[in-house]
PDB file of C-alpha atoms in Angstrom:
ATOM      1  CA  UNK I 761       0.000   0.000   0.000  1.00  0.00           C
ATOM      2  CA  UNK I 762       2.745   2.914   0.948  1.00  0.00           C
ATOM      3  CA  UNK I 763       4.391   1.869  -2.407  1.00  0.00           C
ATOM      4  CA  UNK I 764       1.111   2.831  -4.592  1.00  0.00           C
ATOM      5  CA  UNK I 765       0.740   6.549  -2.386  1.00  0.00           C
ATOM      6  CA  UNK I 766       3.905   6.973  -2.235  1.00  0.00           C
ATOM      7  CA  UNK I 767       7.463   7.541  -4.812  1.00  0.00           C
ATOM      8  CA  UNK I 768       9.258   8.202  -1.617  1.00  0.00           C
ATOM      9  CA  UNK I 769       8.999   8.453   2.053  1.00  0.00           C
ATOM     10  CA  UNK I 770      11.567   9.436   4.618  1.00  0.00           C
ATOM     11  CA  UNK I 771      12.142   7.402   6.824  1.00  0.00           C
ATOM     12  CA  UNK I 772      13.686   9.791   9.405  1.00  0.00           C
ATOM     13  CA  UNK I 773      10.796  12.279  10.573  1.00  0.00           C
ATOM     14  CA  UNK I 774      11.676  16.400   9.795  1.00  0.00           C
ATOM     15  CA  UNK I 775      10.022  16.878  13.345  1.00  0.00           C
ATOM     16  CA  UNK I 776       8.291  14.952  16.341  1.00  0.00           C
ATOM     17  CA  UNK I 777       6.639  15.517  19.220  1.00  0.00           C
ATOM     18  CA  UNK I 778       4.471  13.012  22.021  1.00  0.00           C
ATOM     19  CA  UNK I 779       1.692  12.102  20.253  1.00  0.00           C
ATOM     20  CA  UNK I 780       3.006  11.895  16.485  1.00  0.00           C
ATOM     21  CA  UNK I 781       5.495  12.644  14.369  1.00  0.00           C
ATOM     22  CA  UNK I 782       6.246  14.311  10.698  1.00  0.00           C
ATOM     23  CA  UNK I 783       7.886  12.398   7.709  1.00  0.00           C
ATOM     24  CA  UNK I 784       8.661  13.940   4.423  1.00  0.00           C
ATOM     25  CA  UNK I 785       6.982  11.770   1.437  1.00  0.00           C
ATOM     26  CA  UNK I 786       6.826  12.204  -2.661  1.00  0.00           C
ATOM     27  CA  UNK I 787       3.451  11.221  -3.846  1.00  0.00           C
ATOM     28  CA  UNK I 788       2.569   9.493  -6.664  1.00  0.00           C
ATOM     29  CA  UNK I 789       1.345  12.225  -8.571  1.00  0.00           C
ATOM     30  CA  UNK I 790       4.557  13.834  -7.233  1.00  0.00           C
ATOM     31  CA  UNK I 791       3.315  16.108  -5.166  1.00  0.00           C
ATOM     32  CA  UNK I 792       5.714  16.888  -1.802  1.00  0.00           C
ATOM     33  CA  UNK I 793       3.674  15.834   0.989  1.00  0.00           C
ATOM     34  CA  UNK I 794       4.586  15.955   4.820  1.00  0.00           C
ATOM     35  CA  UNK I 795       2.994  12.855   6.853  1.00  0.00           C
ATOM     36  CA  UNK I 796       1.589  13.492  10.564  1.00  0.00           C
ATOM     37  CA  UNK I 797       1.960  10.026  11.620  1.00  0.00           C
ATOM     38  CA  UNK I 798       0.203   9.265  15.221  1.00  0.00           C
ATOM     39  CA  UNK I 799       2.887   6.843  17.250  1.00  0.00           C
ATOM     40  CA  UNK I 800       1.746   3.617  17.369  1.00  0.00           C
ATOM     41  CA  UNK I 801       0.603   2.174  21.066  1.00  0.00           C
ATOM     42  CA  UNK I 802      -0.257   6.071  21.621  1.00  0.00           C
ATOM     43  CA  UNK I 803      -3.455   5.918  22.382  1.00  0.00           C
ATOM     44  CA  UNK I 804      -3.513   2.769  24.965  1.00  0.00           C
ATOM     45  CA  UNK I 805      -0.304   4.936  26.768  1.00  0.00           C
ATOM     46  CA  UNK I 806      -2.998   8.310  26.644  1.00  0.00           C
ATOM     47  CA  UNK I 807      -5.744   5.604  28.205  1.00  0.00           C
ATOM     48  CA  UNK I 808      -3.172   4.722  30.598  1.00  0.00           C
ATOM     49  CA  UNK I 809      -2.209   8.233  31.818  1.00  0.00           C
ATOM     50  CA  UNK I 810      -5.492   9.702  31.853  1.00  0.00           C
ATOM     51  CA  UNK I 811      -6.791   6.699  34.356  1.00  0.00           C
ATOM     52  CA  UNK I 812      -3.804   7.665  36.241  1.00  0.00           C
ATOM     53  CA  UNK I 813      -4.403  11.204  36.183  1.00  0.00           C
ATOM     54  CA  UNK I 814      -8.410  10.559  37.372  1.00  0.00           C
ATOM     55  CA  UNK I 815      -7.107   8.515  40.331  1.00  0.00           C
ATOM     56  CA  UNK I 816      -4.434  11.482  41.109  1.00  0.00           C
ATOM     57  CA  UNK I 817      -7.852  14.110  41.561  1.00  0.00           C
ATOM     58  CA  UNK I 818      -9.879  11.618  43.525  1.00  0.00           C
ATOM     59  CA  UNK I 819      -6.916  11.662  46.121  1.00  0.00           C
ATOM     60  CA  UNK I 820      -6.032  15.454  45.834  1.00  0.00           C
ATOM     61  CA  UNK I 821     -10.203  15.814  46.186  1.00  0.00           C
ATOM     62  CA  UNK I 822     -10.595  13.532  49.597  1.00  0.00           C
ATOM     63  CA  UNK I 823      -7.098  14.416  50.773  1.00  0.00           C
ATOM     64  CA  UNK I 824      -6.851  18.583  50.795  1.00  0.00           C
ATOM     65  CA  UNK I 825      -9.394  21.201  50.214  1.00  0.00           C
ATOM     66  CA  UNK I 826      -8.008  22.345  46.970  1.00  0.00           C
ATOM     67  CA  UNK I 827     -11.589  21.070  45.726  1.00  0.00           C
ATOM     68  CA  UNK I 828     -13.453  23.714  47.089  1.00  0.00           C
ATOM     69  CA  UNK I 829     -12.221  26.417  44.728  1.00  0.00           C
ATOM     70  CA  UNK I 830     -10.733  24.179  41.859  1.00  0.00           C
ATOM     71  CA  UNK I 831     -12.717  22.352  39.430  1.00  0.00           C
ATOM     72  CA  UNK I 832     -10.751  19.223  38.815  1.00  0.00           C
ATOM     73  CA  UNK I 833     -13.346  17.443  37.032  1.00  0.00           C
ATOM     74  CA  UNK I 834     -13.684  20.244  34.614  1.00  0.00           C
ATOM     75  CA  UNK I 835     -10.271  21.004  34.362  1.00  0.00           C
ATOM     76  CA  UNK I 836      -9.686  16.960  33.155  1.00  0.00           C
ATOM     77  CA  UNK I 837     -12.634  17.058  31.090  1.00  0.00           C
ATOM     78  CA  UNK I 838     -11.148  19.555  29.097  1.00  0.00           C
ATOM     79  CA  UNK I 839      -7.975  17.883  29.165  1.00  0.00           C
ATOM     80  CA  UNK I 840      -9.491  14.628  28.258  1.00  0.00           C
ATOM     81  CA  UNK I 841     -11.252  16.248  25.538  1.00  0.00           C
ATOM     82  CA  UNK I 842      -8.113  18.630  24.264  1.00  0.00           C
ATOM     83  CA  UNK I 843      -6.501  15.278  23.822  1.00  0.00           C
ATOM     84  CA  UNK I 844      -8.464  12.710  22.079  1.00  0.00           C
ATOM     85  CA  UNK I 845      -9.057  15.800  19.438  1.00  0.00           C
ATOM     86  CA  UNK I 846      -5.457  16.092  19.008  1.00  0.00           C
ATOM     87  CA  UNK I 847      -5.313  11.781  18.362  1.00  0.00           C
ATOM     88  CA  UNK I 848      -7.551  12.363  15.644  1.00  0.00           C
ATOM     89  CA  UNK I 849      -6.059  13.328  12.312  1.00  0.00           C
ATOM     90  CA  UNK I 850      -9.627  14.232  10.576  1.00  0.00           C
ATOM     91  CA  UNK I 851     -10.344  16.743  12.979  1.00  0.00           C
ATOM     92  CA  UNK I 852      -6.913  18.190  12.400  1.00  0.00           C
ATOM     93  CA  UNK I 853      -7.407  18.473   8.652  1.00  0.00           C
ATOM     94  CA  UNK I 854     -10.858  19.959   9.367  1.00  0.00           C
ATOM     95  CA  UNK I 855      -9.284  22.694  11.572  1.00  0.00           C
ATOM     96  CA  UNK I 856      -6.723  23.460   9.320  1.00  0.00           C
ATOM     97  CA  UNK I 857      -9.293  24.112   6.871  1.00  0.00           C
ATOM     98  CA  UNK I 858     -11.371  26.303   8.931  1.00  0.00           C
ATOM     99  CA  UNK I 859      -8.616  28.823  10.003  1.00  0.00           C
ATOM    100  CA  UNK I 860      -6.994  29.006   6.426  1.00  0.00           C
ATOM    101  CA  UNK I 861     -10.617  29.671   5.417  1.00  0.00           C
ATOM    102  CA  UNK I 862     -11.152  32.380   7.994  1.00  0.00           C
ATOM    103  CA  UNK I 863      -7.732  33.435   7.362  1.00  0.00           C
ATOM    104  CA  UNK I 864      -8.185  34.296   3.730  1.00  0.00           C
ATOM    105  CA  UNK I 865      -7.506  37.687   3.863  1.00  0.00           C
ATOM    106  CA  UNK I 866      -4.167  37.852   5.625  1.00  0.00           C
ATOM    107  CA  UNK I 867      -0.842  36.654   4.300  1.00  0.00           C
ATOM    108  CA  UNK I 868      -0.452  33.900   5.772  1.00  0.00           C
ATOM    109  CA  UNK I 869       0.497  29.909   4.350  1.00  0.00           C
ATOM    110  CA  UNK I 870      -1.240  27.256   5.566  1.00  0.00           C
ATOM    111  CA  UNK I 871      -0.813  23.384   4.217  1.00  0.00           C
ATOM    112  CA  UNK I 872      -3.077  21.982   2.106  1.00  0.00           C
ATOM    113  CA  UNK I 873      -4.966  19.072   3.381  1.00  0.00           C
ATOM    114  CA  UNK I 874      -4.731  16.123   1.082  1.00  0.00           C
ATOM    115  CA  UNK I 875      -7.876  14.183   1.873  1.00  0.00           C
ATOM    116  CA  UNK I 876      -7.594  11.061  -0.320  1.00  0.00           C
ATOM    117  CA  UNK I 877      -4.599  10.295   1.829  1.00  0.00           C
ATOM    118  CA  UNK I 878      -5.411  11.108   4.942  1.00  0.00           C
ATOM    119  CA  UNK I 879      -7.144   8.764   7.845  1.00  0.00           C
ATOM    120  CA  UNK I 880      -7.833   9.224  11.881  1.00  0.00           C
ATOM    121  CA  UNK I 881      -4.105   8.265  12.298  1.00  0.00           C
ATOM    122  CA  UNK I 882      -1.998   9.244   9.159  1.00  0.00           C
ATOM    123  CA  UNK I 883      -2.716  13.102   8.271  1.00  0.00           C
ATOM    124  CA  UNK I 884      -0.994  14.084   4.838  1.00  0.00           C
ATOM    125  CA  UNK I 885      -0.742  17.676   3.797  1.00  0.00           C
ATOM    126  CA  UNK I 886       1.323  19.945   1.553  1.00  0.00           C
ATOM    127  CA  UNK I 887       4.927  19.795   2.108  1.00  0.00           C
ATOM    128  CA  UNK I 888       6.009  23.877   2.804  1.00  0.00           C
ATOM    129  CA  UNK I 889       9.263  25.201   4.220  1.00  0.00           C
ATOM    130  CA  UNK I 890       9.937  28.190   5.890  1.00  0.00           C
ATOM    131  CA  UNK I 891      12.442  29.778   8.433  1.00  0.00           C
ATOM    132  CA  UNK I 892      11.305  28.803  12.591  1.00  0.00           C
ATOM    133  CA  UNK I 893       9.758  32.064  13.515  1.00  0.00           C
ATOM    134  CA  UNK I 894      12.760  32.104  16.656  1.00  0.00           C
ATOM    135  CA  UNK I 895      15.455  31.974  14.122  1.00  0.00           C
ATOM    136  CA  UNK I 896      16.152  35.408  13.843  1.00  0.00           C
ATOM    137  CA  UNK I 897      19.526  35.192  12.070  1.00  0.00           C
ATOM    138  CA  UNK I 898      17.868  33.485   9.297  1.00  0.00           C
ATOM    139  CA  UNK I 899      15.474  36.018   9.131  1.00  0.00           C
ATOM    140  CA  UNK I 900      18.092  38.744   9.067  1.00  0.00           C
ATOM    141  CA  UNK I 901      19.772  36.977   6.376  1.00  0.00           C
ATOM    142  CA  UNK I 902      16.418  36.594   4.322  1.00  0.00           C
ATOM    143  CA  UNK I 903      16.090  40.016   5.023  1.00  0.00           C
ATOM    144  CA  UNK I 904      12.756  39.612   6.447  1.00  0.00           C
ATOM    145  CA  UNK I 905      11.752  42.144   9.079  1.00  0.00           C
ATOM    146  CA  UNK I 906      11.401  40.462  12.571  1.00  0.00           C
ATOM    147  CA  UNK I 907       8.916  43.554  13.972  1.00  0.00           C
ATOM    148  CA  UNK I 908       6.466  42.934  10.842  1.00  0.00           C
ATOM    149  CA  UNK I 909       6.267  39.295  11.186  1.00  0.00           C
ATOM    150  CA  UNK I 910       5.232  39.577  15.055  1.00  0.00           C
ATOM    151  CA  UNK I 911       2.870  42.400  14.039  1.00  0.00           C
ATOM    152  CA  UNK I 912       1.072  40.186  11.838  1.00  0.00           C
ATOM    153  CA  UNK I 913       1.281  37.586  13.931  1.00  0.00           C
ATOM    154  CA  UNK I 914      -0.139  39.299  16.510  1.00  0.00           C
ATOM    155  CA  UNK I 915      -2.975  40.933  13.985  1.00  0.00           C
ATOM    156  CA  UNK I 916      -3.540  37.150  12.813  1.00  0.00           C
ATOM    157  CA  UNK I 917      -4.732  35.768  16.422  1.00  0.00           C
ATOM    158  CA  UNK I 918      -7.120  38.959  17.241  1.00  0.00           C
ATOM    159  CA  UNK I 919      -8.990  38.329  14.159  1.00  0.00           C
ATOM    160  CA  UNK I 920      -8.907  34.141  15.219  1.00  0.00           C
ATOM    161  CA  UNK I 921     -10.182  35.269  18.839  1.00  0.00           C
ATOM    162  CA  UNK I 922     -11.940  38.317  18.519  1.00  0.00           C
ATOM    163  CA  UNK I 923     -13.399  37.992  15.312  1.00  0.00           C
ATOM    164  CA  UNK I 924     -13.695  34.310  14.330  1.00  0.00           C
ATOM    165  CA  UNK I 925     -13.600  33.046  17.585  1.00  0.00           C
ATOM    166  CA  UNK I 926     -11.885  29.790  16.216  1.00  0.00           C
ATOM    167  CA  UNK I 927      -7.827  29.962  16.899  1.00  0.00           C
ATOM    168  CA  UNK I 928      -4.919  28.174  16.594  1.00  0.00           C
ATOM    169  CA  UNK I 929      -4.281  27.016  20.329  1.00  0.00           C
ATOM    170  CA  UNK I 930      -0.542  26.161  20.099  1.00  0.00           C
ATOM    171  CA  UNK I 931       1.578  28.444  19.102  1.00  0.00           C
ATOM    172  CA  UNK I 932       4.733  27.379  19.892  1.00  0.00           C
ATOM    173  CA  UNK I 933       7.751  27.760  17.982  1.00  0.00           C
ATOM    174  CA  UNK I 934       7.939  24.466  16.071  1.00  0.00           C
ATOM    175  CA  UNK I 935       4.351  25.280  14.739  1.00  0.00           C
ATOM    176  CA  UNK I 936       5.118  28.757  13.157  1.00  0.00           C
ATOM    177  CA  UNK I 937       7.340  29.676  10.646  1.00  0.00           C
ATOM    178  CA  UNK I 938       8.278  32.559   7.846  1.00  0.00           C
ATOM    179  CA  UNK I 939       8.721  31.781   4.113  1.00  0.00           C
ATOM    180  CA  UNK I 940      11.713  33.502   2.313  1.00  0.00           C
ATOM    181  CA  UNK I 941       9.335  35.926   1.275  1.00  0.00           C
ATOM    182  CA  UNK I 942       7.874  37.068   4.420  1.00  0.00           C
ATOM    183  CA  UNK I 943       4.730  35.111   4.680  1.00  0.00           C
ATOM    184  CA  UNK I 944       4.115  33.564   7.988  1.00  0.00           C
ATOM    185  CA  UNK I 945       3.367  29.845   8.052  1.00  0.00           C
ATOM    186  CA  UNK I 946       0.861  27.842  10.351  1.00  0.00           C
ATOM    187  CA  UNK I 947       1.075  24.181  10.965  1.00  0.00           C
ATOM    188  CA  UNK I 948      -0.469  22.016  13.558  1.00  0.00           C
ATOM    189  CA  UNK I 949      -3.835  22.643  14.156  1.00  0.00           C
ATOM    190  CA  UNK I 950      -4.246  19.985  16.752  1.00  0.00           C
ATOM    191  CA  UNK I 951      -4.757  21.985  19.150  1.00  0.00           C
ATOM    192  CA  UNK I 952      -7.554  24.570  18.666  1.00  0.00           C
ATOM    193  CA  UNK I 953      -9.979  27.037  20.817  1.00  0.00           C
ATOM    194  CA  UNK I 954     -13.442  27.837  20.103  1.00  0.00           C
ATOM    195  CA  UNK I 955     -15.146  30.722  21.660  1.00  0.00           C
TER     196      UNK I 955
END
């Protein structure tokens, strides 16, 4: 099966993180792709950790008083919740969708989703580089100006809050880049907020 998607797949990923990890691939129609792969035994070790989380409230709940003016049960139904959307690759794709749809009107590059090969565990999406938005002597030597990337960046998530009320939740560094020609760059959409 990989053989008939794919010319060529790295076997090496280009990034990783807990839940899944990122391998270049060459489609057959040639296209670049990058491959959000969810590790395998993931979600039995999430199962795991979550029962051992529960067990951690109900003795932090009968134990102190921390109850009375914390929510624990809310707080791990979010959590619960935050992660089983992140474990599933559809939703992903549908986010990413969503924000580059709400995001038409800013510069801003956002992967393509490529549906025909993507399931609840394998996400694959356009292939796009770009400078880590942290990288400053990259941008200096791309000659891209540091102060109008955060302004945008900044303009970007007050429309996605304020506005659309559907935002990119995880902004970190390894999930935003700049292309050589200024653009800024969104990937992972994982992690979302609704309001």
């Amino acid at each position: 099966m990989p053989g008939q998607v794919f010319t060529s797949f790295e076997e090496n990923p280009i990034a990783s993180a807990s839940l899944g990890q990122v391998h270049k691939a060459i489609l057959s129609d040639d296209r670049i792709a990058a491959v959000k792969i969810l590790r395998p035994g993931i979600e039995e070790l999430v199962r795991i950790d979550l029962k051992a989380i529960k067990k951690v409230i109900g003795f932090i709940k009968r134990f102190t008083s921390w109850g009375t003016f914390i929510d624990f049960d809310a707080i791990y139904e979010e959590f619960y919740i935050t992660i089983q959307d992140e474990m599933d690759y559809i939703k992903e794709g549908h986010n990413a969708e969503t924000i580059a749809n709400n995001s038409r009107e800013f510069d801003i590059i956002i992967p393509e989703i490529f549906w025909e090969y993507t399931t609840r565990k394998v996400l694959t999406m356009e292939y796009v580089e770009g400078i880590k938005i942290t990288d400053y002597d990259e941008l200096k030597k791309a000659q891209i100006n540091q102060n109008e990337v955060a302004k945008k960046l900044l303009r970007l998530y007050i429309e996605q809050i304020l506005v659309d009320g559907f935002y990119h939740a995880d902004p970190h560094p390894g999930n935003l880049f700049v292309s050589n020609e200024g653009r800024l760059i969104m990937v992972d959409f994982g992690m979302v907020g609704a309001i």
